[in-house]
Amino acid sequence: MYVFILAGLRFFRWVNWIVAALLTLFFVVLLTDAGGLGTSVLAGVEGDLAVRAQVRGYLLGVTGLVLPMALAIDRILTRLAGLVHDARTGTALSEANADRLRTIGWCLLAINLADLVYGWLSVRASAATGEYFGWSLSLTGWVAVPLLFVLAHVFREGAAMRDDLEGTV
Amino acid sequence: MTDQTSFIAVRLDELLRERGMTLTELSDRIGLTLANLSILKTGKAKAIRFSTLEAICRELRCQPGDLLIYSETGGIDQ
């Protein structure tokens, strides 16, 4: 089972970077075409200069979010792979895994913050153009962040207990 | 884990020498692995179970205080 999970995580790492590259390419094409077809699609053919400027701001913002998001997702996937690997070898309760969980927590926090930034950009762009740019607040991620930090603490405590037990004769 | 210096010294080596017993022989008698007894002998153990202490004291005919001593000068790096 662990082999399939590890293979899946490797696959998702590739998918993450491919999607990030495609999204960046897509937004860069739209940006270089600013004022042309791309922004017309988003701002509406009748969109005036102010609206187009708003759409350009939205595109710039979203483009800037893609790479940090992809990096955060990649870090989550690599740490998750490390956790799964250790779970397979029966050494899950370790300081290294506590660090991994904490890193995942920070990355998820970064993703949640980036999502808020995206939401703000979307709301602004939606208000300016009258088009719905699609965003809704998700609480799941926000609940997961403190959960991961607590879990990291539990793993650290568990690692210390395991260490003590191993030194007991 | 960070390195800790323990001031508890284990006198298993001396007791074995006094009784003319080998570590392997003690290991067989008390049913503890040689590896674990070596950990105890070299002072690398972090804790000792009462059952282990009891068995060692029984076989070596000694008191816990004969086996474990507190020594600030003879600290053992763990």
XYZ file of C-alpha atoms in Angstrom:
247
model
C 0.000 0.000 0.000
C 2.811 2.408 0.967
C 4.472 1.857 -2.407
C 1.325 3.051 -4.186
C 1.023 6.089 -1.899
C 4.667 7.016 -2.544
C 4.189 6.549 -6.295
C 1.043 8.694 -6.116
C 2.898 11.451 -4.267
C 5.694 11.396 -6.876
C 3.064 11.621 -9.606
C 1.354 14.570 -7.900
C 4.702 16.380 -7.637
C 5.034 16.208 -11.407
C 1.408 17.241 -11.894
C 1.919 20.184 -9.513
C 4.877 21.564 -11.474
C 3.240 20.921 -14.856
C 0.048 22.713 -13.765
C 2.115 25.570 -12.286
C 4.062 25.939 -15.543
C 0.889 25.840 -17.654
C -0.897 28.345 -15.414
C 2.090 30.707 -15.473
C 2.287 30.411 -19.254
C -1.452 31.043 -19.544
C -1.377 34.145 -17.341
C 1.796 35.483 -18.978
C 0.156 35.119 -22.398
C -2.895 36.992 -21.108
C -0.665 39.689 -19.588
C 1.454 40.234 -22.693
C -1.795 40.489 -24.563
C -3.014 43.148 -22.110
C -5.569 45.331 -23.752
C -5.999 42.772 -26.488
C -8.013 39.596 -26.770
C -7.023 38.122 -23.404
C -8.168 40.981 -21.228
C -11.158 41.514 -23.489
C -12.272 38.021 -22.645
C -11.947 38.689 -18.928
C -12.957 42.355 -18.827
C -15.573 42.157 -21.505
C -15.211 43.614 -24.993
C -16.780 46.812 -23.845
C -14.503 47.115 -20.832
C -13.024 50.575 -20.440
C -9.380 51.313 -19.561
C -9.969 51.359 -15.784
C -11.614 47.958 -15.904
C -8.814 46.596 -18.055
C -6.291 47.958 -15.555
C -8.142 46.114 -12.791
C -8.050 42.905 -14.818
C -4.347 43.418 -15.472
C -3.797 43.848 -11.738
C -5.746 40.655 -11.128
C -3.639 38.765 -13.690
C -0.388 40.113 -12.246
C -1.467 39.125 -8.747
C -2.573 35.645 -9.724
C 0.604 35.083 -11.756
C 2.655 36.073 -8.724
C 0.789 33.560 -6.576
C 1.377 30.531 -8.812
C 5.073 29.911 -8.021
C 4.836 30.315 -4.203
C 1.767 28.044 -4.193
C 3.549 25.426 -6.307
C 6.594 25.594 -4.018
C 4.417 25.192 -0.915
C 2.562 22.228 -2.453
C 5.879 20.644 -3.471
C 7.226 20.972 0.069
C 4.033 19.423 1.446
C 4.276 16.493 -0.973
C 7.971 15.840 -0.270
C 7.415 15.957 3.507
C 4.390 13.717 3.162
C 6.522 11.244 1.193
C 9.075 11.288 4.028
C 6.313 10.578 6.556
C 4.926 7.709 4.497
C 8.429 6.269 4.032
C 9.057 6.323 7.783
C 5.617 4.856 8.494
C 6.546 1.982 6.177
C 9.780 1.302 8.038
C 8.053 1.594 11.425
C 9.935 4.698 12.534
C 7.122 7.225 12.276
C 7.570 8.630 15.784
C 10.699 10.690 15.291
C 11.945 14.255 15.597
C 12.381 14.382 11.818
C 8.703 13.605 11.297
C 7.680 16.202 13.872
C 9.689 18.726 11.828
C 8.017 17.474 8.651
C 4.536 17.934 10.125
C 5.430 21.428 11.303
C 6.745 22.294 7.825
C 3.500 20.990 6.299
C 1.597 23.186 8.776
C 3.552 26.301 7.757
C 3.127 25.498 4.050
C -0.616 25.008 4.502
C -0.770 28.321 6.343
C 1.054 29.961 3.413
C -1.398 28.372 0.975
C -4.357 29.603 3.042
C -2.931 33.125 3.109
C -2.309 32.982 -0.642
C -5.911 31.850 -1.036
C -7.058 34.919 0.907
C -4.959 37.144 -1.358
C -6.479 35.418 -4.376
C -9.927 35.970 -2.882
C -9.245 39.659 -2.410
C -8.014 39.958 -6.021
C -11.067 38.057 -7.272
C -13.540 40.159 -5.317
C -11.926 43.355 -6.611
C -11.860 42.093 -10.190
C -15.428 40.815 -9.921
C -16.633 44.159 -8.597
C -14.837 46.045 -11.360
C -15.950 43.886 -14.273
C -19.272 42.521 -13.121
C -18.001 39.041 -13.974
C -17.744 36.361 -11.291
C -14.067 35.412 -10.907
C -14.808 32.483 -8.652
C -13.635 32.294 -5.055
C -15.144 31.128 -1.807
C -13.660 30.979 1.663
C -12.713 27.459 2.715
C -12.443 26.788 6.447
C -11.049 23.260 6.088
C -7.523 24.480 5.454
C -7.658 26.862 8.400
C -8.766 24.035 10.706
C -5.979 21.778 9.395
C -3.184 24.263 10.237
C -3.493 24.211 14.068
C -4.226 20.481 13.852
C -0.891 19.915 12.095
C 1.028 21.986 14.636
C -0.572 20.047 17.492
C 0.198 16.771 15.711
C 3.825 17.884 15.274
C 3.996 18.471 19.033
C 2.470 15.026 19.681
C 5.072 13.443 17.389
C 7.880 15.274 19.208
C 6.603 14.001 22.556
C 6.205 10.511 21.088
C 9.753 10.608 19.704
C 11.106 11.548 23.148
C 9.137 8.714 24.759
C 10.337 6.258 22.154
C 13.903 7.437 22.692
C 13.549 6.880 26.442
C 12.039 3.459 25.911
C 14.886 2.444 23.621
C 17.383 3.377 26.328
C 15.549 1.364 28.974
C 16.984 -2.006 29.887
C 17.965 14.263 21.281
C 20.625 16.382 22.943
C 23.530 14.718 24.714
C 23.067 14.472 28.432
C 25.665 13.761 31.056
C 24.538 11.293 33.681
C 26.123 11.233 37.101
C 24.880 7.726 37.736
C 27.642 5.187 37.225
C 26.929 1.488 36.720
C 29.353 -0.856 38.490
C 28.326 -3.974 36.623
C 31.830 -4.635 35.336
C 33.328 -4.563 38.847
C 30.564 -6.760 40.304
C 30.998 -9.305 37.520
C 34.751 -9.393 38.093
C 34.285 -9.828 41.848
C 31.827 -12.707 41.287
C 33.934 -14.231 38.508
C 31.013 -14.151 36.131
C 30.918 -13.184 32.467
C 28.387 -10.858 30.852
C 27.129 -13.711 28.669
C 26.581 -15.902 31.722
C 24.627 -13.154 33.503
C 22.651 -12.549 30.336
C 21.628 -16.227 30.237
C 20.727 -16.269 33.942
C 18.519 -13.179 33.962
C 17.070 -13.593 30.480
C 18.174 -10.183 29.209
C 19.858 -9.829 25.842
C 23.603 -9.395 25.751
C 23.119 -6.174 23.781
C 20.938 -4.656 26.508
C 23.330 -5.746 29.241
C 26.203 -4.160 27.308
C 24.209 -0.917 27.100
C 23.804 -1.044 30.884
C 27.441 -1.946 31.481
C 28.792 0.891 29.327
C 26.494 3.419 31.027
C 24.531 4.142 27.866
C 21.192 3.097 29.360
C 18.730 5.877 30.121
C 16.627 3.876 32.555
C 16.568 0.502 34.239
C 13.424 -1.508 34.949
C 12.836 -2.729 38.499
C 12.547 -6.257 37.092
C 16.035 -5.981 35.523
C 17.502 -4.530 38.704
C 15.858 -7.261 40.744
C 17.227 -10.014 38.500
C 20.764 -8.618 38.491
C 20.757 -8.196 42.293
C 19.443 -11.742 42.696
C 22.107 -13.294 40.466
C 25.004 -11.177 41.697
C 23.796 -11.311 45.313
C 24.099 -7.566 45.778
C 22.041 -4.500 46.622
C 20.888 -1.911 44.064
C 23.283 0.514 45.724
C 26.193 -1.797 44.897
C 25.274 -1.664 41.231
C 24.410 2.011 40.860
C 26.374 4.851 42.383
C 26.074 8.622 42.145
C 29.340 10.188 41.113
C 29.787 13.791 39.975
C 33.370 13.148 38.937
C 32.772 9.942 37.101
C 29.961 11.206 34.890
C 29.096 9.172 31.873
C 28.232 10.804 28.565
C 24.971 9.496 27.144
